[in-house]
Short mmCIF file of C-alpha atoms in Angstrom, two decimals:
data_model
loop_
_atom_site.label_atom_id
_atom_site.label_comp_id
_atom_site.label_asym_id
_atom_site.label_seq_id
_atom_site.Cartn_x
_atom_site.Cartn_y
_atom_site.Cartn_z
CA MET A 1 163.15 88.71 -25.41
CA SER A 2 162.25 91.04 -22.57
CA TYR A 3 163.63 90.96 -19.08
CA LYS A 4 162.00 91.98 -15.89
CA THR A 5 163.80 95.06 -14.66
CA GLU A 6 163.21 97.24 -11.68
CA TRP A 7 163.60 100.95 -11.54
CA ASP A 8 164.06 103.53 -8.90
CA LEU A 9 164.38 107.25 -9.12
CA THR A 10 165.70 109.86 -6.80
CA LEU A 11 166.39 113.56 -6.83
CA LEU A 12 169.57 115.12 -5.54
CA TYR A 13 169.84 118.83 -4.89
CA LYS A 14 172.92 120.86 -4.39
CA ASN A 15 171.24 122.89 -1.72
CA GLU A 16 167.83 121.65 -0.89
CA ASN A 17 167.13 124.45 1.56
CA ASP A 18 167.88 127.32 -0.76
CA PRO A 19 164.62 129.36 -0.80
CA LYS A 20 165.49 130.74 -4.22
CA ILE A 21 164.92 127.39 -5.87
CA GLU A 22 161.98 126.21 -3.82
CA LYS A 23 159.59 126.72 -6.68
CA GLU A 24 161.79 124.80 -9.12
CA ILE A 25 162.21 121.92 -6.71
CA ARG A 26 158.46 121.61 -6.40
CA ALA A 27 158.09 121.64 -10.16
CA VAL A 28 160.67 118.92 -10.64
CA GLU A 29 159.11 116.81 -7.93
CA LYS A 30 155.71 117.11 -9.48
CA ALA A 31 157.09 116.00 -12.84
CA THR A 32 158.99 113.06 -11.42
CA LYS A 33 156.05 111.93 -9.25
CA ALA A 34 154.05 111.22 -12.38
CA PHE A 35 156.91 109.21 -13.82
CA GLU A 36 157.43 107.42 -10.54
CA LYS A 37 153.81 106.38 -10.31
CA LYS A 38 153.95 104.88 -13.75
CA TYR A 39 157.31 103.15 -13.81
CA ILE A 40 158.88 102.70 -10.44
CA SER A 41 158.69 99.29 -8.93
CA LYS A 42 157.55 99.25 -5.33
CA ASN A 43 159.58 96.23 -4.36
CA PHE A 44 162.87 97.55 -5.55
CA THR A 45 165.78 95.51 -4.32
CA SER A 46 167.36 96.47 -1.05
CA SER A 47 170.84 96.66 -2.53
CA ALA A 48 169.64 99.23 -5.02
CA LYS A 49 168.10 101.14 -2.16
CA SER A 50 171.42 101.24 -0.43
CA LEU A 51 172.95 102.60 -3.61
CA LEU A 52 170.34 105.32 -3.62
CA GLU A 53 171.27 106.21 -0.10
CA ALA A 54 174.92 106.17 -0.99
CA LEU A 55 174.37 108.41 -3.97
CA LYS A 56 173.47 111.18 -1.61
CA ASP A 57 176.90 110.99 -0.10
CA SER A 58 179.84 111.53 -2.40
CA GLU A 59 182.31 109.85 -0.05
CA LYS A 60 180.29 106.69 0.03
CA LEU A 61 180.05 106.89 -3.72
CA GLY A 62 183.81 106.78 -3.96
CA GLU A 63 183.82 103.67 -1.78
CA ILE A 64 181.32 101.93 -4.00
CA PHE A 65 182.62 102.83 -7.41
CA GLY A 66 186.26 103.35 -6.61
CA LYS A 67 188.43 104.89 -9.25
CA SER A 68 186.60 103.23 -12.10
CA PHE A 69 183.56 105.36 -11.84
CA ASP A 70 183.32 108.91 -10.62
CA LEU A 71 179.65 109.64 -10.65
CA MET A 72 179.93 113.26 -9.68
CA LYS A 73 182.46 113.94 -12.40
CA ALA A 74 180.28 112.15 -14.90
CA THR A 75 177.39 114.26 -13.77
CA GLN A 76 179.39 117.43 -14.34
CA ASP A 77 180.34 116.20 -17.80
CA SER A 78 176.77 115.46 -18.60
CA VAL A 79 175.88 119.00 -17.67
CA GLU A 80 178.61 120.55 -19.74
CA LYS A 81 177.62 118.53 -22.74
CA LYS A 82 173.99 118.98 -21.82
CA VAL A 83 173.37 115.27 -22.21
CA VAL A 84 171.99 112.64 -19.98
CA PHE A 85 174.74 110.48 -18.59
CA GLU A 86 174.25 106.75 -18.49
CA THR A 87 176.48 104.00 -17.10
CA GLY A 88 176.71 100.55 -18.57
CA GLY A 89 176.55 97.98 -15.83
CA VAL A 90 177.59 98.94 -12.34
CA VAL A 91 178.19 96.11 -9.95
CA LEU A 92 176.83 96.55 -6.49
CA GLY A 93 177.07 93.45 -4.37
CA SER A 94 175.39 90.72 -6.38
CA LYS A 95 173.45 93.21 -8.48
CA PHE A 96 174.09 94.78 -11.84
CA LEU A 97 172.68 98.27 -12.04
CA ARG A 98 172.37 100.84 -14.76
CA VAL A 99 172.52 104.38 -13.51
CA ILE A 100 171.13 107.27 -15.51
CA VAL A 101 171.92 110.80 -14.44
CA ALA A 102 170.12 113.83 -15.80
CA PRO A 103 170.94 117.33 -14.62
CA ILE A 104 168.21 119.64 -13.37
CA LEU A 105 168.93 123.11 -14.72
CA ILE A 106 167.41 126.46 -13.98
CA THR A 107 167.94 129.39 -16.26
CA GLN A 108 168.67 132.67 -14.59
CA ASP A 109 169.07 135.62 -16.92
CA THR A 110 171.49 134.24 -19.47
CA SER A 111 173.24 131.66 -17.35
CA GLU A 112 172.21 128.14 -16.52
CA GLU A 113 172.64 126.72 -13.08
CA ILE A 114 172.49 123.13 -11.98
CA ILE A 115 170.36 122.79 -8.93
CA GLY A 116 170.46 119.05 -8.77
CA TYR A 117 170.24 115.75 -10.57
CA VAL A 118 167.68 113.16 -11.38
CA LEU A 119 169.07 109.72 -10.79
CA LEU A 120 167.39 106.77 -12.35
CA ILE A 121 168.61 103.35 -11.34
CA GLU A 122 167.67 100.23 -13.20
CA ASP A 123 168.32 96.73 -11.91
CA ILE A 124 169.60 94.78 -14.93
CA THR A 125 170.81 91.73 -13.01
CA GLU A 126 168.48 89.32 -14.73
CA ALA A 127 169.49 90.45 -18.20
CA LYS A 128 173.14 90.03 -17.24
CA VAL A 129 172.54 86.54 -15.90
CA VAL A 130 170.89 85.52 -19.17
CA GLU A 131 173.74 87.05 -21.16
CA ARG A 132 176.33 85.20 -19.15
CA SER A 133 174.53 81.88 -19.33
CA ARG A 134 174.35 82.31 -23.10
CA GLU A 135 178.12 82.75 -23.27
CA GLU A 136 178.55 79.66 -21.13
CA PHE A 137 176.16 77.82 -23.38
CA PHE A 138 178.31 78.43 -26.43
CA ALA A 139 181.37 77.14 -24.61
CA ILE A 140 179.46 74.04 -23.49
CA ALA A 141 177.73 73.50 -26.84
CA SER A 142 181.04 73.69 -28.67
CA HIS A 143 182.54 71.19 -26.23
CA GLU A 144 179.59 68.83 -26.58
CA LEU A 145 179.73 68.95 -30.38
CA ARG A 146 183.49 68.47 -30.49
CA THR A 147 183.47 65.40 -28.24
CA PRO A 148 181.59 63.01 -30.56
CA LEU A 149 183.36 64.63 -33.50
CA THR A 150 186.68 63.64 -31.92
CA ALA A 151 185.50 60.04 -31.64
CA ILE A 152 184.44 59.97 -35.29
CA ARG A 153 187.51 61.72 -36.68
CA GLY A 154 190.01 59.98 -34.41
CA ASN A 155 188.79 56.49 -35.20
CA MET A 156 188.50 57.11 -38.92
CA GLU A 157 191.98 58.61 -39.19
CA MET A 158 193.48 55.80 -37.19
CA LEU A 159 191.86 53.26 -39.48
CA GLN A 160 193.38 55.16 -42.37
CA ASP A 161 196.85 55.47 -40.80
CA PHE A 162 197.20 52.05 -39.17
CA TRP A 163 194.99 49.81 -41.34
CA THR A 164 197.54 47.04 -41.80
CA LYS A 165 198.61 47.07 -38.14
CA LEU A 166 195.09 46.73 -36.77
CA LYS A 167 193.39 43.45 -35.96
CA ASP A 168 189.92 42.82 -37.36
CA ALA A 169 188.31 42.97 -33.92
CA GLU A 170 189.96 46.34 -33.30
CA LYS A 171 188.77 47.68 -36.62
CA LYS A 172 185.28 46.57 -35.80
CA GLU A 173 185.38 48.27 -32.43
CA MET A 174 186.70 51.50 -33.94
CA ILE A 175 184.04 51.60 -36.62
CA GLY A 176 181.46 50.96 -33.89
CA ASP A 177 182.80 53.88 -31.84
CA ALA A 178 182.68 56.17 -34.87
CA VAL A 179 179.08 55.14 -35.53
CA LEU A 180 178.10 55.81 -31.91
CA GLY A 181 179.89 59.16 -32.08
CA SER A 182 177.89 60.14 -35.11
CA LYS A 183 174.66 59.15 -33.36
CA ARG A 184 175.60 61.24 -30.34
CA LEU A 185 176.38 64.16 -32.63
CA LEU A 186 173.06 63.73 -34.40
CA SER A 187 171.08 63.82 -31.17
CA ILE A 188 172.76 67.08 -30.15
CA VAL A 189 172.05 68.64 -33.52
CA ASN A 190 168.44 67.44 -33.23
CA ASP A 191 168.14 69.12 -29.83
CA PHE A 192 169.24 72.41 -31.34
CA LEU A 193 166.82 72.03 -34.22
CA ASP A 194 163.97 71.03 -31.90
CA ILE A 195 164.45 74.18 -29.90
CA SER A 196 164.52 76.47 -32.84
CA ARG A 197 161.40 74.87 -34.33
CA LEU A 198 159.53 74.63 -31.05
CA GLU A 199 160.19 78.26 -30.27
CA GLN A 200 158.68 79.18 -33.60
CA GLY A 201 155.80 76.76 -33.10
CA LYS A 202 156.87 74.84 -36.19
CA ILE A 203 156.82 71.31 -34.82
CA PRO A 204 153.51 69.67 -35.68
CA LEU A 205 152.33 67.81 -32.59
CA HIS A 206 149.81 65.01 -32.95
CA LYS A 207 146.76 65.27 -30.78
CA GLU A 208 145.75 61.70 -30.28
CA PRO A 209 144.67 59.61 -27.31
CA VAL A 210 147.81 58.15 -25.79
CA ASP A 211 147.92 55.35 -23.22
CA ILE A 212 150.24 56.91 -20.67
CA ILE A 213 150.99 53.64 -18.82
CA ASP A 214 152.03 52.01 -22.07
CA THR A 215 154.16 55.04 -23.00
CA ILE A 216 155.94 54.97 -19.63
CA GLU A 217 156.66 51.27 -20.04
CA LYS A 218 158.05 51.84 -23.53
CA SER A 219 160.30 54.63 -22.22
CA LEU A 220 161.52 52.43 -19.38
CA ARG A 221 162.46 49.72 -21.85
CA GLU A 222 164.55 52.25 -23.78
CA MET A 223 166.32 53.36 -20.62
CA LYS A 224 167.01 49.85 -19.36
CA VAL A 225 170.53 49.56 -20.76
CA LEU A 226 171.58 52.80 -19.10
CA SER A 227 169.91 52.09 -15.75
CA ASP A 228 171.35 48.58 -15.68
CA SER A 229 174.84 49.88 -16.43
CA LYS A 230 174.53 52.42 -13.59
CA LYS A 231 172.97 49.77 -11.33
CA ILE A 232 170.12 52.13 -10.45
CA LYS A 233 166.74 50.55 -9.96
CA ILE A 234 163.77 52.22 -11.60
CA ILE A 235 160.47 51.59 -9.84
CA PHE A 236 157.23 52.24 -11.65
CA LYS A 237 154.28 52.52 -9.28
CA LYS A 238 151.47 51.55 -11.59
CA PRO A 239 148.14 53.16 -10.73
CA ASN A 240 145.02 51.09 -10.13
CA ASP A 241 143.21 52.79 -12.95
CA LEU A 242 144.92 51.10 -15.84
CA ALA A 243 143.13 52.89 -18.62
CA LEU A 244 144.59 56.34 -18.48
CA SER A 245 144.43 58.07 -21.77
CA ILE A 246 145.88 61.50 -22.37
CA ARG A 247 145.57 63.68 -25.42
CA ALA A 248 149.08 64.21 -26.69
CA ASP A 249 151.82 63.24 -29.10
CA GLU A 250 153.16 59.88 -28.01
CA GLU A 251 156.67 60.31 -29.40
CA ARG A 252 157.00 63.66 -27.65
CA VAL A 253 155.67 62.34 -24.35
CA LYS A 254 158.29 59.61 -24.60
CA GLN A 255 160.93 62.24 -25.30
CA ILE A 256 159.94 64.12 -22.12
CA LEU A 257 159.93 60.93 -20.05
CA ILE A 258 163.31 59.82 -21.37
CA ASN A 259 164.74 63.25 -20.68
CA LEU A 260 163.51 63.23 -17.07
CA ILE A 261 164.66 59.65 -16.44
CA ASN A 262 168.00 60.37 -18.10
CA ASN A 263 168.51 63.46 -15.92
CA ALA A 264 167.62 61.45 -12.83
CA LEU A 265 170.10 58.71 -13.80
CA THR A 266 172.81 61.26 -14.56
CA HIS A 267 172.56 62.88 -11.15
CA THR A 268 172.04 59.73 -9.08
CA GLU A 269 174.97 57.60 -7.99
CA LYS A 270 173.06 55.22 -5.76
CA GLY A 271 169.50 54.57 -4.76
CA THR A 272 166.40 54.44 -6.87
CA ILE A 273 164.32 56.34 -9.36
CA THR A 274 160.58 56.19 -8.83
CA LEU A 275 157.89 56.94 -11.39
CA SER A 276 154.32 57.48 -10.32
CA VAL A 277 151.13 58.52 -12.05
CA GLU A 278 148.28 60.52 -10.65
CA LYS A 279 144.92 61.37 -12.15
CA THR A 280 142.98 64.51 -11.40
CA GLU A 281 139.68 65.65 -12.86
CA GLN A 282 141.16 66.88 -16.10
CA THR A 283 144.78 65.85 -16.17
CA VAL A 284 147.21 63.03 -15.67
CA SER A 285 150.49 63.85 -14.00
CA VAL A 286 153.65 61.80 -14.02
CA SER A 287 156.29 62.27 -11.32
CA VAL A 288 159.94 61.21 -11.54
CA THR A 289 161.71 61.09 -8.19
CA ASP A 290 165.39 60.33 -7.71
CA THR A 291 167.69 59.93 -4.74
CA GLY A 292 170.46 61.89 -6.37
CA THR A 293 172.53 64.99 -5.80
CA GLY A 294 169.59 67.41 -5.70
CA ILE A 295 169.63 71.00 -6.87
CA PRO A 296 170.78 73.90 -4.71
CA PRO A 297 167.84 76.24 -3.94
CA GLU A 298 169.47 79.22 -5.66
CA ASN A 299 169.61 77.28 -8.94
CA GLN A 300 166.11 75.85 -8.89
CA THR A 301 164.45 78.80 -10.61
CA LEU A 302 166.89 78.62 -13.52
CA LEU A 303 166.24 74.98 -14.38
CA PHE A 304 163.78 75.32 -17.21
CA ARG A 305 165.57 78.16 -18.83
CA LYS A 306 167.30 77.82 -22.15
CA PHE A 307 171.01 77.01 -21.99
CA GLN A 308 170.86 76.65 -18.26
CA GLN A 309 172.05 73.86 -16.09
CA ALA A 310 171.62 73.53 -12.38
CA SER A 311 175.27 74.17 -11.81
CA SER A 312 177.26 76.87 -13.47
CA ALA A 313 180.59 75.20 -12.78
CA VAL A 314 181.54 74.81 -16.41
CA LEU A 315 184.69 72.88 -15.85
CA SER A 316 183.41 70.10 -13.69
CA ARG A 317 182.27 67.05 -15.57
CA GLU A 318 179.42 66.34 -13.16
CA ALA A 319 177.99 69.77 -13.81
CA THR A 320 177.94 69.65 -17.54
CA LYS A 321 176.47 66.46 -18.81
CA GLY A 322 174.77 67.36 -22.01
CA THR A 323 174.00 70.75 -23.37
CA GLY A 324 171.58 71.94 -20.72
CA LEU A 325 168.74 71.94 -23.19
CA GLY A 326 166.72 68.89 -22.14
CA LEU A 327 164.46 70.52 -19.57
CA TYR A 328 163.96 73.55 -21.75
CA ILE A 329 162.86 71.33 -24.65
CA SER A 330 160.60 69.33 -22.31
CA LYS A 331 158.99 72.54 -21.08
CA LEU A 332 158.32 73.75 -24.63
CA LEU A 333 156.85 70.36 -25.58
CA VAL A 334 154.64 70.03 -22.51
CA GLU A 335 153.31 73.55 -22.89
CA GLN A 336 152.55 73.08 -26.56
CA MET A 337 150.55 69.99 -25.67
CA GLY A 338 148.55 72.05 -23.18
CA GLY A 339 150.26 70.85 -20.02
CA THR A 340 152.66 71.97 -17.32
CA ILE A 341 156.02 70.80 -15.99
CA GLU A 342 157.67 71.70 -12.71
CA LEU A 343 160.25 70.83 -10.14
CA VAL A 344 158.14 69.65 -7.20
CA LYS A 345 160.90 69.35 -4.68
CA SER A 346 164.65 69.12 -4.51
CA VAL A 347 166.95 68.75 -1.54
CA PRO A 348 170.73 68.72 -1.99
CA ASN A 349 172.13 65.23 -1.36
CA GLU A 350 168.63 63.77 -1.00
CA GLY A 351 167.17 64.02 -4.47
CA SER A 352 164.65 65.71 -6.71
CA THR A 353 161.10 65.22 -7.94
CA PHE A 354 159.99 66.50 -11.32
CA ARG A 355 156.38 66.32 -12.48
CA PHE A 356 154.55 67.01 -15.70
CA SER A 357 150.82 67.06 -16.32
CA LEU A 358 148.95 66.61 -19.57
CA PRO A 359 145.22 66.84 -20.29
CA LEU A 360 143.09 63.68 -20.16
CA SER A 361 141.84 62.75 -23.58
CA SER A 362 138.25 62.80 -22.36
CA SER A 363 138.75 66.17 -20.74
CA PRO A 364 136.31 68.67 -22.25
CA THR A 365 138.73 71.56 -21.86
CA THR A 366 141.47 69.91 -23.87
CA THR A 367 142.75 72.34 -26.41
CA ILE A 368 146.07 72.13 -28.07
CA PRO A 369 147.35 75.26 -29.68
CA SER A 370 148.30 74.60 -33.25
CA MET B 1 214.03 51.53 -25.91
CA ALA B 2 215.74 50.20 -22.82
CA THR B 3 212.77 50.53 -20.52
CA GLU B 4 209.25 50.94 -21.75
CA GLN B 5 208.12 54.54 -21.79
CA LYS B 6 204.74 54.97 -20.18
CA ILE B 7 202.08 57.51 -20.96
CA LEU B 8 199.46 58.36 -18.35
CA ILE B 9 196.17 59.18 -20.04
CA ILE B 10 193.75 61.11 -17.85
CA GLU B 11 190.44 61.08 -19.71
CA ASP B 12 186.94 60.07 -18.60
CA ASP B 13 185.24 59.70 -21.98
CA THR B 14 185.52 56.02 -22.93
CA PHE B 15 185.31 56.71 -26.65
CA ILE B 16 188.14 59.18 -26.51
CA ASN B 17 190.45 57.40 -24.10
CA ARG B 18 190.16 54.29 -26.29
CA ILE B 19 191.53 56.34 -29.21
CA TYR B 20 194.56 57.63 -27.30
CA LYS B 21 195.24 54.30 -25.60
CA ARG B 22 195.24 52.66 -29.00
CA VAL B 23 197.32 55.17 -30.90
CA PHE B 24 200.00 55.39 -28.21
CA SER B 25 200.28 51.64 -27.84
CA LEU B 26 200.44 51.22 -31.63
CA SER B 27 203.34 53.66 -31.46
CA GLY B 28 205.19 51.54 -28.91
CA PHE B 29 204.30 53.21 -25.62
CA GLY B 30 203.00 51.62 -22.46
CA ILE B 31 199.70 53.02 -21.22
CA GLU B 32 198.16 53.79 -17.86
CA LEU B 33 194.64 55.19 -17.71
CA ALA B 34 192.91 57.34 -15.11
CA GLN B 35 189.24 58.25 -15.53
CA ASN B 36 189.00 61.03 -12.97
CA GLY B 37 191.19 63.48 -11.09
CA GLU B 38 191.44 61.43 -7.91
CA GLU B 39 192.42 58.30 -9.80
CA ALA B 40 195.02 60.34 -11.69
CA MET B 41 196.71 61.49 -8.48
CA ALA B 42 196.63 57.93 -7.11
CA LYS B 43 198.24 56.65 -10.32
CA MET B 44 200.97 59.27 -10.01
CA GLU B 45 201.76 57.99 -6.53
CA SER B 46 201.75 54.34 -7.53
CA MET B 47 203.49 54.44 -10.92
CA ASN B 48 207.13 53.49 -10.70
CA PRO B 49 208.88 54.81 -12.66
CA ALA B 50 206.75 57.90 -13.11
CA PRO B 51 205.12 58.39 -16.54
CA THR B 52 207.25 59.82 -19.34
CA LEU B 53 204.42 62.07 -20.46
CA ILE B 54 200.89 62.88 -19.35
CA ILE B 55 197.82 63.41 -21.52
CA LEU B 56 195.33 65.42 -19.47
CA ASP B 57 191.69 66.26 -20.10
CA ILE B 58 190.17 69.28 -18.33
CA MET B 59 186.55 68.28 -17.80
CA ILE B 60 187.01 65.21 -15.65
CA PRO B 61 185.13 64.13 -12.52
CA LYS B 62 186.20 64.68 -8.91
CA ILE B 63 189.28 66.87 -9.36
CA SER B 64 189.29 69.10 -12.44
CA GLY B 65 192.09 68.88 -14.98
CA PHE B 66 193.30 72.37 -14.05
CA GLU B 67 193.63 71.31 -10.42
CA VAL B 68 195.45 68.10 -11.38
CA LEU B 69 197.83 70.20 -13.48
CA LYS B 70 198.43 72.55 -10.57
CA ARG B 71 199.25 69.63 -8.28
CA LEU B 72 201.57 68.00 -10.82
CA LYS B 73 203.49 71.19 -11.41
CA GLY B 74 203.62 71.97 -7.71
CA ASP B 75 205.28 68.66 -6.83
CA VAL B 76 209.08 68.36 -7.24
CA ARG B 77 208.74 64.69 -8.11
CA TRP B 78 206.59 65.37 -11.15
CA GLN B 79 206.98 68.96 -12.23
CA LYS B 80 209.36 68.14 -15.09
CA ILE B 81 207.07 65.58 -16.73
CA PRO B 82 205.62 67.14 -19.89
CA VAL B 83 201.83 67.48 -19.79
CA ILE B 84 199.76 67.77 -22.96
CA VAL B 85 196.37 69.19 -22.13
CA MET B 86 193.88 67.62 -24.55
CA THR B 87 190.44 69.10 -24.30
CA ASN B 88 187.51 70.16 -26.37
CA LEU B 89 187.24 73.48 -24.56
CA SER B 90 188.30 75.81 -27.31
CA GLU B 91 188.13 79.06 -25.36
CA LYS B 92 191.30 81.13 -25.50
CA THR B 93 191.12 81.78 -21.75
CA ASP B 94 191.28 78.05 -21.00
CA GLU B 95 194.36 77.68 -23.15
CA GLU B 96 196.09 80.59 -21.41
CA LYS B 97 195.20 79.17 -18.03
CA ALA B 98 196.61 75.73 -18.88
CA LEU B 99 199.85 77.14 -20.31
CA ASN B 100 200.26 79.44 -17.31
CA LEU B 101 199.87 76.46 -15.02
CA GLY B 102 202.76 74.76 -16.83
CA ALA B 103 201.22 72.62 -19.57
CA SER B 104 203.67 71.96 -22.43
CA LEU B 105 200.94 71.97 -25.05
CA TYR B 106 197.25 72.73 -25.25
CA LEU B 107 195.49 70.79 -27.99
CA VAL B 108 191.82 70.87 -28.95
CA LYS B 109 191.02 67.19 -29.44
CA SER B 110 188.76 67.48 -32.44
CA ASP B 111 191.39 69.53 -34.30
CA HIS B 112 194.12 66.88 -34.25
CA ASN B 113 194.72 63.57 -35.93
CA PRO B 114 195.66 61.06 -33.17
CA ARG B 115 198.93 60.26 -34.97
CA GLU B 116 199.83 63.95 -34.87
CA VAL B 117 199.34 63.90 -31.10
CA VAL B 118 201.82 61.03 -30.82
CA LEU B 119 204.36 62.94 -32.93
CA LYS B 120 204.00 66.00 -30.71
CA ALA B 121 204.37 63.82 -27.61
CA LYS B 122 207.55 62.25 -29.04
CA GLU B 123 209.01 65.72 -29.71
CA LEU B 124 208.36 66.73 -26.11
CA ILE B 125 209.90 63.52 -24.76
CA ASP B 126 213.00 63.92 -26.98
CA LYS B 127 213.46 67.50 -25.76
CA GLN B 128 213.20 66.21 -22.21
CA ILE B 129 215.92 63.59 -22.73
CA VAL B 130 218.37 66.05 -24.38
#
């Protein structure tokens, strides 16, 4: 996996105005220009820019890095050992940066003199975010697997330990709970398997004409128990054009629909969920709109990422329903069927609209990668 | 038992709170149930006498289990009541946090037979009475 990183480079001289090293400075600048042209991002983050500024001032450096990181000392070390010095992750504001320091040496007679340093700064924030969300994922995944396991184990052991004390109706209920627990466990395991297979392109997807209206109605029937129990009304705005056929895998389209409706139900306490269908020249898109909690703007870009949930508050129950894999799986499925999925709009405390589009079965451009 | 000893179970997952309700009542305890943090604090105010022991989950709606624990241990009326944190968060840092906040025990739910949990609860209650 590769991450988008941004680089910046700067040159620091001990004495920029020393005429003795003018020639060397020009040579170094010429060499770095070429590198800069090739690798340096033009829209480097402003916080990194402020670090660059600060690097020119050792007092400011102390303020930024404190005792934990003495850049100038590190630079000296790197010179003595004649190696390039590199930091791990340096935190600057909300950014994680990697700083690389290379000494610029000139040789005079037999001695070497440092005339300055090349500083290369890399913004590794995105990589860090992914790393952290992966750690959170394992904590959440372990929790989600253990919960149904507790229901299975607990009920079974109680049946074993208290068999003669339990009434028949109780036994029946406990066996029922254990069965439901094992189903819940199975669906989580299936999610994990789906992801691993989808990522490797190993899930064979059927490419047949699918009646999207019929598929939506089937999905709604499956979700009825849950929506009834939450007392949330689901409205399906049926389009006038009743024969809408897409080219897809019906079971997988249902899986995407159920995931979106389930998410909407999970995050909606009152109000409605509305499904609508729209036809364009080559595609059919389905929108799912809820009147739920909405997603804070800063989290919206992370939604379709693996392991990611809209909220990173691991310990709040509202924030961690499920493993955070549903939208990621939906995205993989939609894309493998030649379509797109997106968050159309989301306003905190007002609700969200998700939409996916799949090619019409009559569409001439329909191609499904195998 | 002169008066019935009551356990307050703070747990939102229906499947799991059914298990603990059942095993504690089979073992002769009275049960009160709270399904979120707010309800738990309300139960604490209304229960008279206060519960003998509290079973507390961490990932619960409204007020987190850690916050409930903090409030319980910060209140002179309740700070001596033993709290068993029962969670499926198996991270070491969560355990340390709970014990630092004053939990008597930190148990990972899936690792314990329900009857074992009752035995551990009884030990804690006996220690309390002595």
